[in-house]
Tab-separated table of C-alpha atoms in Angstrom:
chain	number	residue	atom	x	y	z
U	27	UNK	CA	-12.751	-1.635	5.003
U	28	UNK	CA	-10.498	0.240	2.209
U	29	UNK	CA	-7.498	1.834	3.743
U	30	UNK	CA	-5.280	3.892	2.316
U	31	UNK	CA	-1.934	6.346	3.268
U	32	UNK	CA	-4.104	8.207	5.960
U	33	UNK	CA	-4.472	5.718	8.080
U	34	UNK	CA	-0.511	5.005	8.611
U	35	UNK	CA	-0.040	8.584	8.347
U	36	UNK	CA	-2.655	9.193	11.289
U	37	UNK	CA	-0.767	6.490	13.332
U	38	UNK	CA	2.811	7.916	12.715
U	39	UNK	CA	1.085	11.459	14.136
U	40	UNK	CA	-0.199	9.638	17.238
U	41	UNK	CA	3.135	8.398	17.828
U	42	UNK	CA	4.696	11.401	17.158
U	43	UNK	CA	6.938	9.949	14.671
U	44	UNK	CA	7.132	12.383	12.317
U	45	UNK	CA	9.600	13.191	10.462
U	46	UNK	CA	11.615	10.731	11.267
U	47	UNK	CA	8.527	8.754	9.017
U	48	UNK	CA	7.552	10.908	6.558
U	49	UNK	CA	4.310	9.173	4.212
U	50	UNK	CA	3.601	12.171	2.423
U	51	UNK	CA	7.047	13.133	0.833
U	52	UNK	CA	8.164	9.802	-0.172
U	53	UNK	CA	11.919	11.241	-0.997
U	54	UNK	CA	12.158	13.335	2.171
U	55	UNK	CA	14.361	10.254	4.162
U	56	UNK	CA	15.561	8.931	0.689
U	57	UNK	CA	19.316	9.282	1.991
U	58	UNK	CA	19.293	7.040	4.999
U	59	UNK	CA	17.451	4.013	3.039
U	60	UNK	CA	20.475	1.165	3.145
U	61	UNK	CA	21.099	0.057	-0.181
U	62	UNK	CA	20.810	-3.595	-0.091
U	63	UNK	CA	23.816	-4.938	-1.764
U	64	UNK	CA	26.495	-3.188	0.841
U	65	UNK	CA	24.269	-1.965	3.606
U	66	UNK	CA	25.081	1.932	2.906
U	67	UNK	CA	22.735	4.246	3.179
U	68	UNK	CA	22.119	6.346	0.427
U	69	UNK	CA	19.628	4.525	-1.905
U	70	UNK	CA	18.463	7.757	-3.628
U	71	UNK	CA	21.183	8.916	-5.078
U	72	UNK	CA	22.686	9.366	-8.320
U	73	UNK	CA	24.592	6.611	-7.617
U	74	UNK	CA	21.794	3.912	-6.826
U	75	UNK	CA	18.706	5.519	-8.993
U	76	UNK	CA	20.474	7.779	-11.731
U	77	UNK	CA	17.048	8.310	-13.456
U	78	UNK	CA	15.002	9.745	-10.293
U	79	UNK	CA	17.780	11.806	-9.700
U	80	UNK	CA	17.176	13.416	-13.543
U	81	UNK	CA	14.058	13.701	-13.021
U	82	UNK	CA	14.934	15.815	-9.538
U	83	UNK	CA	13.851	13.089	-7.139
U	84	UNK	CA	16.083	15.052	-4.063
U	85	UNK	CA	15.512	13.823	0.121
U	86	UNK	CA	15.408	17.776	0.309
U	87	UNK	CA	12.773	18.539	-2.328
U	88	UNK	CA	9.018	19.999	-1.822
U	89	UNK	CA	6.432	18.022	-0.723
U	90	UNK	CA	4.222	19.112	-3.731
U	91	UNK	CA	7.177	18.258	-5.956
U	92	UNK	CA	7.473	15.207	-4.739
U	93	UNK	CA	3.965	14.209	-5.408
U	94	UNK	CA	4.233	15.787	-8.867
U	95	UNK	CA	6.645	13.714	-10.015
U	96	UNK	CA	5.614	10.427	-8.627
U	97	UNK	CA	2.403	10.885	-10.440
U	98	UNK	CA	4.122	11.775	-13.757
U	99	UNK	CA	6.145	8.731	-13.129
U	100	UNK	CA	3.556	6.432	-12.483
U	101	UNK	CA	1.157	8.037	-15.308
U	102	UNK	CA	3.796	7.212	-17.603
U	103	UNK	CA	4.236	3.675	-16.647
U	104	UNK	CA	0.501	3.213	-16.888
U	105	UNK	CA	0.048	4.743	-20.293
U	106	UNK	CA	3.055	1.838	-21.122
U	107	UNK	CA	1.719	-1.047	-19.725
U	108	UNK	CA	-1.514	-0.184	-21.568
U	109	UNK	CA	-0.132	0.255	-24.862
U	110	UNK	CA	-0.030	-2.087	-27.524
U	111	UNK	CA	3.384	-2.488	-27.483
U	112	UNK	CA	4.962	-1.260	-23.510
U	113	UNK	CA	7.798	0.312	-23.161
U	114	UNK	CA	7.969	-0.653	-19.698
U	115	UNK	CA	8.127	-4.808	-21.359
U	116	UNK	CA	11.991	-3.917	-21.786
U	117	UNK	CA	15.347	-2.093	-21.802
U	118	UNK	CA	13.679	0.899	-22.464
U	119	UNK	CA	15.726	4.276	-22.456
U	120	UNK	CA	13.130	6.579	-21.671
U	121	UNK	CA	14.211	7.976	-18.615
U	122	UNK	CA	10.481	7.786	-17.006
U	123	UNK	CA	10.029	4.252	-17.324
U	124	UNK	CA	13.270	3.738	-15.932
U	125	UNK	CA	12.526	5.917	-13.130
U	126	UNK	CA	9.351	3.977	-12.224
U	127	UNK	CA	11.453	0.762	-12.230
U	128	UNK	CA	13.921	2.500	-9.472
U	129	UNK	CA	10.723	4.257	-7.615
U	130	UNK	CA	9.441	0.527	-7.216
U	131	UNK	CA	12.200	-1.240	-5.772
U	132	UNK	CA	13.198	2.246	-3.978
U	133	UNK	CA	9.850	2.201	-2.403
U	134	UNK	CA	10.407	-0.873	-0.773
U	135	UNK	CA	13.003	-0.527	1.092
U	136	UNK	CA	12.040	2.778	2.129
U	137	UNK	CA	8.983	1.002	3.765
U	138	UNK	CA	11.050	-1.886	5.263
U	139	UNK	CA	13.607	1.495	6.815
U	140	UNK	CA	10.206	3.035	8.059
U	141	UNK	CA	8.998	-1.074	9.576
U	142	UNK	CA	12.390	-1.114	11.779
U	143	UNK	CA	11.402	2.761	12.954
U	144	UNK	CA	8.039	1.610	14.709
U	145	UNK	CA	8.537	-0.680	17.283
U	146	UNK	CA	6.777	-3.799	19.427
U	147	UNK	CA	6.687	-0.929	22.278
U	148	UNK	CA	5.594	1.732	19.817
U	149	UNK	CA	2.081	-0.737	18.717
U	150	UNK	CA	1.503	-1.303	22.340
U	151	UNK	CA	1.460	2.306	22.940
U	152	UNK	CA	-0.958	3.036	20.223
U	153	UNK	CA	-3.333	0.457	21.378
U	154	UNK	CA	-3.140	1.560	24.928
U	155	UNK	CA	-3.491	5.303	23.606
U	156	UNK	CA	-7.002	4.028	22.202
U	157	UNK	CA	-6.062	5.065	18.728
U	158	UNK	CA	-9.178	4.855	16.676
U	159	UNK	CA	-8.572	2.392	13.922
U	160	UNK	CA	-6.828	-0.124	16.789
U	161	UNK	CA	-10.055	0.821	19.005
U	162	UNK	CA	-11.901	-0.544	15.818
U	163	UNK	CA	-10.507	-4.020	15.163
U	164	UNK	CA	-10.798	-4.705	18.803
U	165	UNK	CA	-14.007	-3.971	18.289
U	166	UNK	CA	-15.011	-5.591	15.561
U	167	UNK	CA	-13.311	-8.660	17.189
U	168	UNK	CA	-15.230	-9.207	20.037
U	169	UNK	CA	-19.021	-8.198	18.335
U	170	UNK	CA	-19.701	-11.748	17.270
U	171	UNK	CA	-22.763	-10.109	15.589
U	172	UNK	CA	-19.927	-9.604	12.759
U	173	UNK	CA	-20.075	-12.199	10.579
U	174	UNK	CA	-16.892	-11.564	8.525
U	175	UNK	CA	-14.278	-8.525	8.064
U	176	UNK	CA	-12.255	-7.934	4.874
U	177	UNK	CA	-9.270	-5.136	4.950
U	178	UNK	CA	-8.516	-4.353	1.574
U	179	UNK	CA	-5.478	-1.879	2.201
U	180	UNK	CA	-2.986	-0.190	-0.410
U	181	UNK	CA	-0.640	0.257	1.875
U	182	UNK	CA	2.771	-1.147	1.772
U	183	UNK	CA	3.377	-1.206	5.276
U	184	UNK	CA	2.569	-3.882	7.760
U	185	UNK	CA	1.114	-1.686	10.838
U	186	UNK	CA	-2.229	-2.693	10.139
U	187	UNK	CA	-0.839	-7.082	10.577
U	188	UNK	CA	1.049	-5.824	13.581
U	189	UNK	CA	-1.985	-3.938	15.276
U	190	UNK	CA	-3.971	-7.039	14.524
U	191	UNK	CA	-1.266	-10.085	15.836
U	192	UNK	CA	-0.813	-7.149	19.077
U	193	UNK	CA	-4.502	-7.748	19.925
U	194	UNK	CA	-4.521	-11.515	18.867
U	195	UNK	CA	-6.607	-11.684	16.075
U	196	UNK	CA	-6.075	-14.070	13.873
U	197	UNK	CA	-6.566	-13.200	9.697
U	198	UNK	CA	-6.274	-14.482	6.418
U	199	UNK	CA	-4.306	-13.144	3.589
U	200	UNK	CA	-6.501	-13.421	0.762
U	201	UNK	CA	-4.081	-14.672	-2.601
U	202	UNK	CA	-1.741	-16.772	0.014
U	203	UNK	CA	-3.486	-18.609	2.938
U	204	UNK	CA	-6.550	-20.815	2.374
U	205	UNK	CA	-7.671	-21.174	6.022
U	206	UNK	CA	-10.898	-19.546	6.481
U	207	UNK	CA	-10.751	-16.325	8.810
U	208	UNK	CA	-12.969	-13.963	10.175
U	209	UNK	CA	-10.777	-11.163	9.256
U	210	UNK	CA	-9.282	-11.027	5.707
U	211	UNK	CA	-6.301	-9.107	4.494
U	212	UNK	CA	-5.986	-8.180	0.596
U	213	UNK	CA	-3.200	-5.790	-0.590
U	214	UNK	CA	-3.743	-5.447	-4.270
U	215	UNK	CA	-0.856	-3.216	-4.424
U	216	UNK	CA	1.554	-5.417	-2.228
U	217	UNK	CA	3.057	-5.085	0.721
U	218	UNK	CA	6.567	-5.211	2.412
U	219	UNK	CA	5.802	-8.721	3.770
U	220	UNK	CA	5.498	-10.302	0.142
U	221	UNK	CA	8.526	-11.466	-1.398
U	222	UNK	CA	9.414	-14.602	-4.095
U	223	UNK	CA	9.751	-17.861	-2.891
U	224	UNK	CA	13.079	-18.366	-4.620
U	225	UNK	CA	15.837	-15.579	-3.575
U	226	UNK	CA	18.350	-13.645	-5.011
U	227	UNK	CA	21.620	-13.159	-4.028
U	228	UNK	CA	22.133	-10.473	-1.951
U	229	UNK	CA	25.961	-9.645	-3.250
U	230	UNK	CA	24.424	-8.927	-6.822
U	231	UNK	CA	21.394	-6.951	-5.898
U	232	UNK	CA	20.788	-4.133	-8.636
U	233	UNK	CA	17.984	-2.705	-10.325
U	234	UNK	CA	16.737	-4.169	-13.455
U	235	UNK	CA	14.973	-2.074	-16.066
U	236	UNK	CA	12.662	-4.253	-17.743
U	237	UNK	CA	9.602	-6.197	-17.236
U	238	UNK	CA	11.312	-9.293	-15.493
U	239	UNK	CA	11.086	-6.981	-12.342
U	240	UNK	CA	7.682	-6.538	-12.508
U	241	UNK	CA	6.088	-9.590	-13.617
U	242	UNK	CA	5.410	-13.024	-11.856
U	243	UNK	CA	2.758	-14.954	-10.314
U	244	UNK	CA	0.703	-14.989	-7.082
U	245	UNK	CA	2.005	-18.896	-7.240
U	246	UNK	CA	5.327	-17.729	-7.300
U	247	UNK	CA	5.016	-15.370	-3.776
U	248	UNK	CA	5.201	-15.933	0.210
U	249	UNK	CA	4.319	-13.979	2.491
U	250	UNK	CA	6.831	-12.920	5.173
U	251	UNK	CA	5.756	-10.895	8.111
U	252	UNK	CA	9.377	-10.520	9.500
U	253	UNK	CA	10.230	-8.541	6.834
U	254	UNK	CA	13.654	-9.841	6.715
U	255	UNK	CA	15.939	-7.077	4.838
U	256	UNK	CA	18.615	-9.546	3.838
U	257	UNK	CA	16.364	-12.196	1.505
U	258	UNK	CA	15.992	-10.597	-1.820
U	259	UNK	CA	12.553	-10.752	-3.571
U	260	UNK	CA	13.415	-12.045	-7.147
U	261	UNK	CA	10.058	-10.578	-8.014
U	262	UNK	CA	8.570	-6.665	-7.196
U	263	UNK	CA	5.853	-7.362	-4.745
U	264	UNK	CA	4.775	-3.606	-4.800
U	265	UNK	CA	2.743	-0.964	-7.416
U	266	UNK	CA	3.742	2.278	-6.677
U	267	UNK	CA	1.229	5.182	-5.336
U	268	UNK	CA	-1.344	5.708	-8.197
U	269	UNK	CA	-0.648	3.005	-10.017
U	270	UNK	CA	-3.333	0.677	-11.483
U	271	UNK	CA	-2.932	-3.101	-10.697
U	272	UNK	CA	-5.118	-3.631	-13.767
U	273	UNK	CA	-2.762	-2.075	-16.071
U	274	UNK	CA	-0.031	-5.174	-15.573
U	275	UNK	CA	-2.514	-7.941	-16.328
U	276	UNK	CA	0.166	-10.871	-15.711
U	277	UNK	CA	1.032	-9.865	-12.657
U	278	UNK	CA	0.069	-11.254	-9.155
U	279	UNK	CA	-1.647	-7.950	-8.602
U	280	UNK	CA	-4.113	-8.649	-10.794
U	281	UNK	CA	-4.869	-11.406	-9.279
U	282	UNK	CA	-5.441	-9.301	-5.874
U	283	UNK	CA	-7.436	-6.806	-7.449
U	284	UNK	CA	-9.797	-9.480	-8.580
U	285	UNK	CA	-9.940	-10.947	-5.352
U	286	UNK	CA	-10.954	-7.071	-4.208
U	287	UNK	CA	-13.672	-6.785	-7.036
U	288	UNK	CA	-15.042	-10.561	-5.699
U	289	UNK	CA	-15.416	-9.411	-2.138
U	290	UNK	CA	-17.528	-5.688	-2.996
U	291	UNK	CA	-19.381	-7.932	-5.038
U	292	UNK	CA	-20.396	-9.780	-2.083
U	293	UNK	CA	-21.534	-7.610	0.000
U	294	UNK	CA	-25.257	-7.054	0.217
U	295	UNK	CA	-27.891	-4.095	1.628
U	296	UNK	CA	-27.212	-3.225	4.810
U	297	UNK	CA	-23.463	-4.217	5.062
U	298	UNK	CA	-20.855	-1.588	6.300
U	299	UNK	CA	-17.902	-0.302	4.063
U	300	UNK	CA	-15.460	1.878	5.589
U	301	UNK	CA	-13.317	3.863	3.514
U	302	UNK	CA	-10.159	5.686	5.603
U	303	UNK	CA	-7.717	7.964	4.880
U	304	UNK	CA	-7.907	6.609	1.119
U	305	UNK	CA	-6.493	9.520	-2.046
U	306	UNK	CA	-8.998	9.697	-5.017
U	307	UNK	CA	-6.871	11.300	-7.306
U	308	UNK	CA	-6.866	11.152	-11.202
U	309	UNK	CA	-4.341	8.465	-11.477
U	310	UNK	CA	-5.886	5.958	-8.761
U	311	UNK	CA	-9.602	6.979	-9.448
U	312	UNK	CA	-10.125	4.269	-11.847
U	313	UNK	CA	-8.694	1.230	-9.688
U	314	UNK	CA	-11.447	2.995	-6.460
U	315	UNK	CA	-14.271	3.802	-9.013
U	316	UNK	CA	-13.846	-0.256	-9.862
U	317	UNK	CA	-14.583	-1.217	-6.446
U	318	UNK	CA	-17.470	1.359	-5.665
U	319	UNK	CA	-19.438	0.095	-8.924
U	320	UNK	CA	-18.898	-3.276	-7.556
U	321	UNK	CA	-20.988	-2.744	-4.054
U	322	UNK	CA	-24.550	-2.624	-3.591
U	323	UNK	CA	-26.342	-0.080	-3.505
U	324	UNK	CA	-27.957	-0.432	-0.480
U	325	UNK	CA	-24.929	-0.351	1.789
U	326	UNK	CA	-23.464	2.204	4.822
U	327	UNK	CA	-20.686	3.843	3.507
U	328	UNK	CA	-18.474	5.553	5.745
U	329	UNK	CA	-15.696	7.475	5.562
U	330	UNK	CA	-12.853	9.002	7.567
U	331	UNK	CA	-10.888	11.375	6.465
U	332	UNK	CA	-9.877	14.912	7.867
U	333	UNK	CA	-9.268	16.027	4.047
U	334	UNK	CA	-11.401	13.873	1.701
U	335	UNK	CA	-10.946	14.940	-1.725
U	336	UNK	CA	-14.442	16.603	-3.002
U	337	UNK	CA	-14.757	14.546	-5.699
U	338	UNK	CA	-14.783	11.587	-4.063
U	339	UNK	CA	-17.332	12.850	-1.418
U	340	UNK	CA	-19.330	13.679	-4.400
U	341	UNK	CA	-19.669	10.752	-6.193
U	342	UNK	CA	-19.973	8.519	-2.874
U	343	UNK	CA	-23.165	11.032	-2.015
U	344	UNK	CA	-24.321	10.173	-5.526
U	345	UNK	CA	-24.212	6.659	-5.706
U	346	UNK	CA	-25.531	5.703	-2.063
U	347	UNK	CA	-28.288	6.650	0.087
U	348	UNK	CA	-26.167	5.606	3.276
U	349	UNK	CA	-23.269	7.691	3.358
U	350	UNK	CA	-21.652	9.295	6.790
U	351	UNK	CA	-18.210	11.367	6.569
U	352	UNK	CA	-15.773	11.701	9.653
U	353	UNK	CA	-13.511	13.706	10.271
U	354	UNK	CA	-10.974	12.399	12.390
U	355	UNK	CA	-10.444	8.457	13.247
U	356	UNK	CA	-11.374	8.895	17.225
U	357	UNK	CA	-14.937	8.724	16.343
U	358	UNK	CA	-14.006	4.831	15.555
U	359	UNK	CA	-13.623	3.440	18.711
U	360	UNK	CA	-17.402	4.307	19.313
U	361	UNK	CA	-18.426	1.930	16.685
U	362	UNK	CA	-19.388	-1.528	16.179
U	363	UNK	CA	-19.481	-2.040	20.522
């Protein structure tokens, strides 16, 4: 399975959530994200991210501006880290590459707000509601003519773990546990749970604007399901929406994206891939285009996705014989019984 935003975004609906969670406009709740170092809300602000703010990042601004300048941001960024000599490697003053430094570490926390929003209750509901993708694993769980499962997701959030320790089955996350699971979890462009081993000091949280922020190891991570808001990662555990874990080579998501390339590599003809609620826009197309090369080409794709972009429809119908688009994620708990 490849997940992407649409697949948190279809749970939120379920739940009737929104917009209290918002996953399309990233800025929309900007104002009530805590800033770390005193607990005030407020972290997009002038104040906290004085670049975004330049660049018109606003909790009241347009979805489609929103989106605009995230990908500017994060097309910057990946021009940078590409470039002979990156910007984004230190102090820089370009007010772009600063602004992807605050998007990164604002990001997080506004996931970690959005964690505390969805309850225990809240993923018993959506299980008992049937929800397709929850209707899925539980499926998948108990056909033991499944030999293995692998969840590659880019989302930051942890719904997916939650659904999965809610309905007791057990997984592996691929970079940081060795025990051999059925189900395997990689997030090549991190996750909420992942944070440094060694902390930082809470009192002297701030942003930093250079590559220390973004560099580090997969050695050098844990993984913490809790979430806890007060241990500070001394290391970004996250790549923003777009962005291209193979651009930062050094990093521990490079490392993930590998481990993502290894396991299309090992599927063979007549094994499933499920691709849901995933964007194929330009700046992410490369990192997806990657992982579709990589497969066979005798495997069932699906996809589900109420809005697929065309493209990626196209090139899916293309490339594989075995190709079956759904519309909404209902149709999931049908499958795999």
């Amino acid at each position: 399975m490849v997940l992407g935003n649409g697949v948190s975004i279809d749970l939120v609906d379920k739940l009737g959530k929104y917009p209290a969670i918002d996953l399309k406009n990233l800025f929309t709740n900007g104002d009530k994200v805590l800033w770390p170092k005193n607990d005030e809300p407020g972290f997009l602000s002038q104040q906290h991210c004085p670049s975004l703010w330049e660049l018109g990042a606003r909790p009241n601004m347009s979805n489609d501006k929103s989106v605009k300048l995230i990908e500017d941001i994060i097309t910057c960024a990946n021009v940078s880290a590409s470039s002979e000599q990156p910007t984004i490697n230190t102090e820089s003053s370009n007010v772009y590459i600063r602004a992807y430094h605050e998007l990164v570490l604002y990001l997080k926390y506004l996931f970690i707000y959005y964690n505390f929003q969805i309850t225990d209750d809240d993923i018993t509901e959506i299980i008992s509601k049937n929800w397709g993708w929850s209707e899925l694993l539980k499926n998948l769980n108990q056909n033991k003519d499944i030999q293995s499962v692998t969840i590659i997701t880019y989302n930051y959030d942890i719904l997916i773990e939650r659904i999965m320790h809610s309905l007791s089955i057990e997984y592996q996350v691929i970079g940081f546990d060795n025990n051999e699971k059925r189900f395997k979890l990689i997030k090549p462009h991190g996750s909420i749970s992942f944070r440094s081993e060694r902390l930082s000091d809470k009192s002297l949280f701030q942003i930093k604007y250079n590559r220390d922020s973004l560099g580090g190891s997969i050695e050098e991570l844990m993984v913490d399901e809790n979430v806890d808001w007060n241990k500070i990662s001394l290391i970004n555990t996250m790549i923003p929406p777009s962005g291209e874990s193979d651009r930062y080579r050094s990093m521990w998501s490079s490392s993930l994206r590998d481990q993502s390339i290894s396991a299309a590599k090992g599927l063979h003809e007549e094994d499933i891939v499920v691709f849901g609620g995933l964007s194929y826009c330009s700046v992410d197309r490369r990192e997806i285009d990657r992982l579709i090369t990589s497969l066979d080409l005798g495997v069932n794709i699906k996809v589900i996705n109420p809005n697929t972009e065309s493209t990626f429809g196209a090139v899916l119908s293309s490339v594989f014989d075995h190709y079956i688009h759904y519309t909404g994620s209902d149709i999931l708990g049908g499958l795999f019984l």
